[in-house]
mmCIF file of C-alpha atoms in Angstrom:
data_model
loop_
_atom_site.group_PDB
_atom_site.id
_atom_site.type_symbol
_atom_site.label_atom_id
_atom_site.label_comp_id
_atom_site.label_asym_id
_atom_site.label_seq_id
_atom_site.Cartn_x
_atom_site.Cartn_y
_atom_site.Cartn_z
ATOM 1 C CA ILE P 1 0.000 0.000 0.000
ATOM 2 C CA HIS P 2 2.717 2.493 1.012
ATOM 3 C CA GLY P 3 5.053 1.721 -1.881
ATOM 4 C CA PHE P 4 2.427 1.777 -4.626
ATOM 5 C CA PRO P 5 2.464 4.889 -6.894
ATOM 6 C CA TRP P 6 -1.057 6.090 -6.125
ATOM 7 C CA GLN P 7 -1.984 8.753 -8.674
ATOM 8 C CA VAL P 8 -4.819 9.686 -11.002
ATOM 9 C CA PRO P 9 -4.980 12.068 -13.972
ATOM 10 C CA ALA P 10 -5.388 15.739 -13.039
ATOM 11 C CA ARG P 11 -8.686 15.959 -14.940
ATOM 12 C CA THR P 12 -10.319 13.237 -12.840
ATOM 13 C CA ARG P 13 -13.453 14.468 -11.101
ATOM 14 C CA ASN P 14 -13.482 14.429 -7.325
ATOM 15 C CA ARG P 15 -16.314 11.907 -7.200
ATOM 16 C CA ASN P 16 -14.303 9.484 -9.389
ATOM 17 C CA ILE P 17 -10.958 9.706 -7.574
ATOM 18 C CA ILE P 18 -11.633 6.838 -5.153
ATOM 19 C CA LYS P 19 -12.884 4.639 -7.999
ATOM 20 C CA ASP P 20 -9.783 5.320 -10.108
ATOM 21 C CA LEU P 21 -7.451 4.704 -7.174
ATOM 22 C CA LYS P 22 -9.058 1.328 -6.539
ATOM 23 C CA MET P 23 -8.516 0.382 -10.182
ATOM 24 C CA GLN P 24 -4.779 1.148 -10.109
ATOM 25 C CA PRO P 25 -3.580 -2.143 -8.505
ATOM 26 C CA LYS P 26 -5.823 -4.167 -10.821
ATOM 27 C CA LYS P 27 -4.389 -2.464 -13.891
ATOM 28 C CA GLN P 28 -0.849 -2.972 -12.604
ATOM 29 C CA LEU P 29 -1.442 -6.683 -12.040
ATOM 30 C CA ARG P 30 -2.817 -7.046 -15.557
ATOM 31 C CA VAL P 31 0.310 -5.486 -17.029
ATOM 32 C CA HIS P 32 2.560 -7.881 -15.098
ATOM 33 C CA ALA P 33 0.411 -10.874 -16.101
ATOM 34 C CA SER P 34 0.532 -10.137 -19.823
ATOM 35 C CA PRO P 35 3.829 -11.953 -20.676
ATOM 36 C CA ASP P 36 2.756 -15.119 -18.844
ATOM 37 C CA LEU P 37 -0.601 -15.098 -20.610
ATOM 38 C CA GLY P 38 1.194 -15.390 -23.939
ATOM 39 C CA LYS P 39 3.016 -18.516 -22.788
ATOM 40 C CA LEU P 40 -0.195 -19.971 -21.378
ATOM 41 C CA LEU P 41 -2.068 -19.343 -24.617
ATOM 42 C CA THR P 42 0.636 -21.101 -26.612
ATOM 43 C CA THR P 43 0.549 -24.105 -24.274
ATOM 44 C CA TRP P 44 -3.237 -24.366 -24.432
ATOM 45 C CA GLU P 45 -3.281 -24.087 -28.221
ATOM 46 C CA VAL P 46 -0.716 -26.870 -28.645
ATOM 47 C CA ARG P 47 -2.541 -29.182 -26.238
ATOM 48 C CA SER P 48 -5.994 -28.560 -27.691
ATOM 49 C CA GLU P 49 -4.768 -29.189 -31.237
ATOM 50 C CA ARG P 50 -3.534 -32.671 -30.369
ATOM 51 C CA ASP P 51 -6.136 -33.558 -27.715
ATOM 52 C CA ASP P 52 -9.864 -33.366 -28.510
ATOM 53 C CA TRP P 53 -10.737 -34.028 -24.862
ATOM 54 C CA ILE P 54 -8.979 -30.857 -23.697
ATOM 55 C CA ARG P 55 -10.511 -28.959 -26.586
ATOM 56 C CA GLY P 56 -13.943 -30.071 -25.420
ATOM 57 C CA LEU P 57 -13.260 -29.000 -21.835
ATOM 58 C CA GLN P 58 -12.178 -25.589 -23.102
ATOM 59 C CA SER P 59 -15.221 -25.182 -25.353
ATOM 60 C CA GLN P 60 -17.014 -23.585 -22.382
ATOM 61 C CA LEU P 61 -16.744 -19.974 -21.244
ATOM 62 C CA PRO P 62 -15.566 -19.151 -17.691
ATOM 63 C CA GLN P 63 -19.097 -18.398 -16.480
ATOM 64 C CA GLN P 64 -20.216 -21.797 -17.818
ATOM 65 C CA LEU P 65 -17.362 -23.568 -16.055
ATOM 66 C CA TRP P 66 -18.057 -21.815 -12.747
ATOM 67 C CA THR P 67 -21.824 -22.297 -12.755
ATOM 68 C CA HIS P 68 -23.355 -24.838 -10.377
ATOM 69 C CA ARG P 69 -27.025 -24.587 -11.465
ATOM 70 C CA ASN P 70 -28.062 -25.419 -7.895
ATOM 71 C CA THR P 71 -26.820 -28.946 -8.564
ATOM 72 C CA LEU P 72 -23.055 -29.205 -8.044
ATOM 73 C CA THR P 73 -20.930 -28.802 -4.942
ATOM 74 C CA ASN P 74 -18.151 -26.220 -4.802
ATOM 75 C CA TYR P 75 -15.590 -29.010 -5.145
ATOM 76 C CA GLN P 76 -17.218 -30.363 -8.306
ATOM 77 C CA VAL P 77 -17.275 -26.892 -9.863
ATOM 78 C CA TRP P 78 -13.636 -26.394 -8.876
ATOM 79 C CA VAL P 79 -12.561 -29.671 -10.513
ATOM 80 C CA ALA P 80 -14.396 -28.863 -13.756
ATOM 81 C CA TYR P 81 -12.738 -25.448 -13.968
ATOM 82 C CA ARG P 82 -9.283 -26.733 -13.051
ATOM 83 C CA MET P 83 -9.555 -29.468 -15.655
ATOM 84 C CA ALA P 84 -10.377 -26.954 -18.381
ATOM 85 C CA ALA P 85 -7.572 -24.639 -17.232
ATOM 86 C CA GLN P 86 -5.131 -27.580 -17.003
ATOM 87 C CA GLN P 87 -4.310 -26.683 -13.397
ATOM 88 C CA LEU P 88 -4.779 -29.998 -11.580
ATOM 89 C CA ASN P 89 -1.562 -31.208 -9.948
ATOM 90 C CA LEU P 90 -0.719 -34.703 -11.193
ATOM 91 C CA HIS P 91 2.559 -35.098 -9.294
ATOM 92 C CA TYR P 92 2.961 -36.960 -6.018
ATOM 93 C CA GLU P 93 5.674 -38.079 -3.625
ATOM 94 C CA GLY P 94 7.629 -41.094 -4.854
ATOM 95 C CA GLU P 95 6.421 -40.673 -8.427
ATOM 96 C CA ARG P 96 8.232 -42.778 -11.052
ATOM 97 C CA PRO P 97 8.007 -42.528 -14.853
ATOM 98 C CA THR P 98 7.226 -46.254 -15.065
ATOM 99 C CA ASP P 99 4.263 -46.147 -12.667
ATOM 100 C CA GLY P 100 1.660 -45.853 -15.396
ATOM 101 C CA CYS P 101 -1.983 -45.753 -14.305
ATOM 102 C CA LEU P 102 -2.063 -46.792 -10.648
ATOM 103 C CA LEU P 103 -5.864 -46.931 -10.583
ATOM 104 C CA ALA P 104 -6.203 -49.555 -13.316
ATOM 105 C CA GLN P 105 -2.718 -50.949 -12.528
ATOM 106 C CA ASP P 106 -1.753 -50.433 -16.162
ATOM 107 C CA VAL P 107 1.999 -49.900 -16.492
ATOM 108 C CA THR P 108 1.642 -49.538 -20.272
ATOM 109 C CA ALA P 109 -0.409 -46.343 -19.923
ATOM 110 C CA GLY P 110 2.742 -44.212 -20.092
ATOM 111 C CA LYS P 111 2.613 -40.694 -18.715
ATOM 112 C CA VAL P 112 -0.691 -40.210 -16.902
ATOM 113 C CA THR P 113 -2.473 -37.009 -17.923
ATOM 114 C CA ILE P 114 -5.778 -35.390 -17.048
ATOM 115 C CA THR P 115 -7.152 -36.793 -20.299
ATOM 116 C CA HIS P 116 -6.147 -40.320 -19.299
ATOM 117 C CA ILE P 117 -7.651 -40.039 -15.812
ATOM 118 C CA THR P 118 -11.006 -38.673 -16.969
ATOM 119 C CA TRP P 119 -11.318 -40.331 -20.388
ATOM 120 C CA GLY P 120 -8.605 -42.749 -21.524
ATOM 121 C CA CYS P 121 -8.493 -44.980 -18.431
ATOM 122 C CA GLU P 122 -10.573 -48.145 -18.750
ATOM 123 C CA ARG P 123 -12.319 -47.277 -15.470
ATOM 124 C CA ALA P 124 -13.430 -43.919 -16.887
ATOM 125 C CA GLN P 125 -14.558 -45.596 -20.112
ATOM 126 C CA GLN P 126 -16.772 -47.983 -18.143
ATOM 127 C CA PHE P 127 -18.546 -45.128 -16.389
ATOM 128 C CA TRP P 128 -19.039 -43.059 -19.539
ATOM 129 C CA SER P 129 -20.285 -46.156 -21.373
ATOM 130 C CA ARG P 130 -23.009 -46.650 -18.791
ATOM 131 C CA CYS P 131 -24.058 -42.998 -19.043
ATOM 132 C CA VAL P 132 -24.320 -43.209 -22.842
ATOM 133 C CA GLU P 133 -26.083 -46.601 -22.779
ATOM 134 C CA HIS P 134 -28.856 -45.237 -20.583
ATOM 135 C CA TRP P 135 -29.062 -42.142 -22.771
ATOM 136 C CA LEU P 136 -29.445 -44.133 -26.000
ATOM 137 C CA GLY P 137 -31.225 -47.156 -24.530
ATOM 138 C CA HIS P 138 -28.893 -49.736 -26.023
ATOM 139 C CA GLU P 139 -25.416 -51.177 -25.658
ATOM 140 C CA ILE P 140 -22.566 -49.257 -27.246
ATOM 141 C CA SER P 141 -19.277 -50.236 -28.814
ATOM 142 C CA SER P 142 -15.984 -48.455 -28.244
ATOM 143 C CA SER P 143 -16.375 -46.652 -31.580
ATOM 144 C CA ARG P 144 -19.818 -45.354 -30.619
ATOM 145 C CA LEU P 145 -18.484 -44.184 -27.257
ATOM 146 C CA GLU P 146 -15.687 -42.388 -29.103
ATOM 147 C CA ALA P 147 -18.337 -40.638 -31.203
ATOM 148 C CA CYS P 148 -19.924 -39.331 -27.972
ATOM 149 C CA LYS P 149 -16.589 -38.101 -26.600
ATOM 150 C CA SER P 150 -17.201 -34.511 -27.674
ATOM 151 C CA TYR P 151 -20.513 -34.444 -25.781
ATOM 152 C CA ILE P 152 -18.941 -35.765 -22.582
ATOM 153 C CA SER P 153 -15.985 -33.382 -22.580
ATOM 154 C CA SER P 154 -18.154 -30.324 -23.279
ATOM 155 C CA ARG P 155 -21.010 -31.419 -20.956
ATOM 156 C CA VAL P 156 -23.462 -30.739 -23.794
ATOM 157 C CA ALA P 157 -26.201 -33.364 -24.085
ATOM 158 C CA PRO P 158 -26.331 -35.425 -27.299
ATOM 159 C CA PRO P 159 -29.568 -35.410 -29.309
ATOM 160 C CA VAL P 160 -32.295 -37.202 -27.365
ATOM 161 C CA SER P 161 -32.833 -40.685 -28.789
ATOM 162 C CA ASP P 162 -36.205 -41.713 -30.220
ATOM 163 C CA ARG P 163 -36.346 -44.511 -27.682
ATOM 164 C CA MET P 164 -36.003 -42.106 -24.762
ATOM 165 C CA ARG P 165 -38.779 -39.963 -26.216
ATOM 166 C CA ARG P 166 -41.049 -43.019 -26.509
ATOM 167 C CA VAL P 167 -40.308 -44.110 -22.936
ATOM 168 C CA LEU P 168 -41.171 -40.682 -21.531
ATOM 169 C CA LEU P 169 -44.260 -40.503 -23.723
ATOM 170 C CA GLU P 170 -45.462 -43.920 -22.545
ATOM 171 C CA CYS P 171 -44.835 -43.112 -18.878
ATOM 172 C CA TYR P 172 -46.175 -39.558 -18.669
ATOM 173 C CA GLY P 173 -48.291 -39.127 -21.776
ATOM 174 C CA LYS P 174 -46.406 -36.216 -23.306
ATOM 175 C CA TRP P 175 -43.064 -34.973 -24.560
ATOM 176 C CA ASN P 176 -42.024 -31.326 -24.732
ATOM 177 C CA LYS P 177 -38.993 -29.089 -24.432
ATOM 178 C CA ASP P 178 -39.223 -29.071 -20.636
ATOM 179 C CA TYR P 179 -38.413 -32.773 -20.543
ATOM 180 C CA GLU P 180 -35.591 -32.241 -23.023
ATOM 181 C CA ASP P 181 -34.165 -29.518 -20.763
ATOM 182 C CA ALA P 182 -34.410 -31.863 -17.776
ATOM 183 C CA LEU P 183 -32.508 -34.542 -19.690
ATOM 184 C CA GLY P 184 -29.875 -31.972 -20.631
ATOM 185 C CA ARG P 185 -29.487 -31.045 -16.971
ATOM 186 C CA ILE P 186 -29.064 -34.718 -16.059
ATOM 187 C CA TRP P 187 -26.360 -35.160 -18.706
ATOM 188 C CA TRP P 188 -24.543 -31.996 -17.604
ATOM 189 C CA SER P 189 -24.712 -33.171 -13.984
ATOM 190 C CA LEU P 190 -23.443 -36.685 -14.749
ATOM 191 C CA CYS P 191 -20.453 -35.325 -16.680
ATOM 192 C CA SER P 192 -19.587 -32.790 -13.968
ATOM 193 C CA MET P 193 -19.930 -35.303 -11.139
ATOM 194 C CA GLY P 194 -18.038 -37.919 -13.134
ATOM 195 C CA TYR P 195 -15.044 -35.595 -13.516
ATOM 196 C CA ALA P 196 -14.901 -34.948 -9.775
ATOM 197 C CA LEU P 197 -15.371 -38.602 -8.800
ATOM 198 C CA LEU P 198 -12.677 -39.825 -11.189
ATOM 199 C CA TRP P 199 -10.273 -37.220 -9.814
ATOM 200 C CA GLN P 200 -11.219 -38.027 -6.223
ATOM 201 C CA ILE P 201 -10.771 -41.785 -6.691
ATOM 202 C CA ARG P 202 -7.450 -41.264 -8.465
ATOM 203 C CA ASN P 203 -6.196 -39.232 -5.491
ATOM 204 C CA GLN P 204 -7.359 -41.914 -3.059
ATOM 205 C CA VAL P 205 -5.336 -44.516 -4.957
ATOM 206 C CA VAL P 206 -2.225 -42.358 -5.385
ATOM 207 C CA HIS P 207 -2.058 -40.609 -2.014
ATOM 208 C CA GLU P 208 -3.862 -43.004 0.331
ATOM 209 C CA GLY P 209 -3.065 -46.350 -1.291
ATOM 210 C CA LYS P 210 -6.743 -47.297 -1.521
ATOM 211 C CA LYS P 211 -7.685 -50.193 -3.804
ATOM 212 C CA TRP P 212 -10.718 -50.049 -6.072
ATOM 213 C CA ARG P 213 -12.035 -53.017 -8.028
ATOM 214 C CA ALA P 214 -13.550 -52.079 -11.394
ATOM 215 C CA PRO P 215 -17.158 -53.182 -10.608
ATOM 216 C CA GLN P 216 -16.976 -51.566 -7.169
ATOM 217 C CA GLN P 217 -15.803 -48.242 -8.611
ATOM 218 C CA LEU P 218 -18.432 -48.250 -11.363
ATOM 219 C CA GLU P 219 -21.317 -48.892 -8.974
ATOM 220 C CA TYR P 220 -19.997 -46.336 -6.479
ATOM 221 C CA MET P 221 -19.768 -43.609 -9.120
ATOM 222 C CA TRP P 222 -23.153 -44.445 -10.641
ATOM 223 C CA ALA P 223 -24.935 -44.541 -7.272
ATOM 224 C CA SER P 224 -23.252 -41.317 -6.094
ATOM 225 C CA CYS P 225 -24.358 -39.394 -9.183
ATOM 226 C CA LEU P 226 -27.942 -40.647 -9.063
ATOM 227 C CA ARG P 227 -28.199 -39.960 -5.337
ATOM 228 C CA GLN P 228 -27.031 -36.359 -5.762
ATOM 229 C CA ILE P 229 -29.351 -35.639 -8.699
ATOM 230 C CA SER P 230 -32.267 -37.182 -6.791
ATOM 231 C CA ALA P 231 -31.448 -34.959 -3.815
ATOM 232 C CA VAL P 232 -31.500 -31.905 -6.091
ATOM 233 C CA ALA P 233 -34.878 -32.958 -7.499
ATOM 234 C CA ARG P 234 -36.256 -33.536 -3.994
ATOM 235 C CA SER P 235 -35.035 -30.120 -2.883
ATOM 236 C CA GLY P 236 -36.768 -28.560 -5.882
ATOM 237 C CA ARG P 237 -40.045 -30.342 -5.096
ATOM 238 C CA ASN P 238 -40.000 -28.962 -1.551
ATOM 239 C CA LYS P 239 -40.036 -25.331 -2.741
ATOM 240 C CA PRO P 240 -43.224 -23.845 -4.233
ATOM 241 C CA ALA P 241 -41.312 -21.840 -6.852
ATOM 242 C CA THR P 242 -39.441 -24.892 -8.222
ATOM 243 C CA ARG P 243 -41.889 -27.688 -7.418
ATOM 244 C CA THR P 244 -42.799 -28.400 -11.045
ATOM 245 C CA ASN P 245 -39.187 -28.413 -12.243
ATOM 246 C CA GLY P 246 -38.119 -30.629 -9.359
ATOM 247 C CA LEU P 247 -40.860 -33.145 -10.082
ATOM 248 C CA ARG P 248 -40.059 -33.145 -13.798
ATOM 249 C CA LEU P 249 -36.361 -33.691 -13.061
ATOM 250 C CA GLN P 250 -37.174 -36.691 -10.851
ATOM 251 C CA LEU P 251 -39.574 -38.213 -13.403
ATOM 252 C CA THR P 252 -37.029 -37.796 -16.183
ATOM 253 C CA LEU P 253 -34.263 -39.266 -14.024
ATOM 254 C CA ASP P 254 -36.450 -42.278 -13.216
ATOM 255 C CA CYS P 255 -36.959 -42.950 -16.937
ATOM 256 C CA TYR P 256 -33.264 -42.451 -17.665
ATOM 257 C CA VAL P 257 -32.254 -44.985 -15.005
ATOM 258 C CA ALA P 258 -34.997 -47.551 -15.671
ATOM 259 C CA ILE P 259 -34.722 -47.639 -19.475
ATOM 260 C CA THR P 260 -34.092 -51.170 -20.764
ATOM 261 C CA ILE P 261 -30.672 -51.582 -22.370
ATOM 262 C CA GLU P 262 -31.119 -53.397 -25.681
ATOM 263 C CA ALA P 263 -28.581 -54.791 -28.130
ATOM 264 C CA GLU P 264 -26.657 -52.235 -30.165
ATOM 265 C CA PRO P 265 -28.495 -51.373 -33.411
ATOM 266 C CA PRO P 266 -26.701 -50.947 -36.748
ATOM 267 C CA ASP P 267 -27.738 -47.292 -37.126
ATOM 268 C CA SER P 268 -25.165 -44.515 -37.228
ATOM 269 C CA PRO P 269 -23.845 -42.866 -34.021
ATOM 270 C CA PRO P 270 -24.799 -39.279 -33.114
ATOM 271 C CA ALA P 271 -23.185 -36.473 -35.057
ATOM 272 C CA PRO P 272 -20.215 -34.716 -33.415
ATOM 273 C CA ALA P 273 -20.910 -31.800 -31.088
ATOM 274 C CA PRO P 274 -21.286 -28.393 -32.808
ATOM 275 C CA TRP P 275 -18.273 -26.870 -31.035
ATOM 276 C CA LEU P 276 -15.935 -29.115 -33.078
ATOM 277 C CA LYS P 277 -16.567 -26.865 -36.085
ATOM 278 C CA ARG P 278 -14.994 -23.888 -34.332
ATOM 279 C CA LYS P 279 -11.400 -23.087 -35.183
ATOM 280 C CA GLU P 280 -10.664 -21.910 -31.648
ATOM 281 C CA SER P 281 -12.122 -23.023 -28.318
ATOM 282 C CA ALA P 282 -14.277 -20.563 -26.378
ATOM 283 C CA LEU P 283 -11.925 -20.446 -23.388
ATOM 284 C CA ILE P 284 -8.834 -19.724 -25.503
ATOM 285 C CA LYS P 285 -10.738 -17.075 -27.439
ATOM 286 C CA ARG P 286 -11.805 -15.383 -24.201
ATOM 287 C CA LEU P 287 -8.258 -15.476 -22.819
ATOM 288 C CA ARG P 288 -6.906 -13.995 -26.049
ATOM 289 C CA LYS P 289 -9.378 -11.102 -25.844
ATOM 290 C CA PHE P 290 -8.356 -10.502 -22.243
ATOM 291 C CA GLN P 291 -4.682 -10.438 -23.267
ATOM 292 C CA GLU P 292 -5.383 -7.919 -26.026
ATOM 293 C CA ALA P 293 -7.366 -5.724 -23.637
ATOM 294 C CA ILE P 294 -4.561 -5.395 -21.094
ATOM 295 C CA ASN P 295 -1.771 -4.745 -23.595
#
């Protein structure tokens, strides 16, 4: 405070002096941050070009990454943002290059990255497969799961399947955009909670030495997500202003969970997410604008 060069232009009005003085430290910090932002932008661009998963995470704006929609915990929001910003610490005491994936005990995994933990690991693939199977209503192959990768990384719901529409129509007698929005909220919640659970379980294995069997981990993650979404729906039903939305969320969740998983049909997988057509991810674009503004 005492060493900072507090000053404002001579033409500043008296009523604006305090406001301008408060802005001085912020402007100074922006100037000092500018060189590092250039390096960060370069790193993000290189990683997103060679990794579609990171590109999907960064397809969301900061306000989208920080939103909780009265559904997520602060920790789950924090993990989603840190994943997109590539700021999760993967290092640990006693780390060796030959460790591989300690969770799946796969020494051939090579260097473990955020992408491997939340997508490439076979444990993560099992969880995402279950989410997609209940969304589509049938079993999926690895190629079909790969086609849904862009929807999982961006937390944007794939097109609602005809089978899901029929199930909701048979159960509740109608289908409209409100049910589609509820399904989109369920998908967004499952992806967000899945990120946090995969990161949490990885830390338990690495730092606490905990052992997870594949079926045990899958059922734990699935039950945890459904329990949290059900709690959100119940909370909504208990408030007069959100009673209808809470009930609709619970009804939609019940259909999503109870849908019968059939054999995989020969039809084509869903089209890639729209954000793949963009030349630059939303988060990188926003950071570039911020860099230009402070220079």
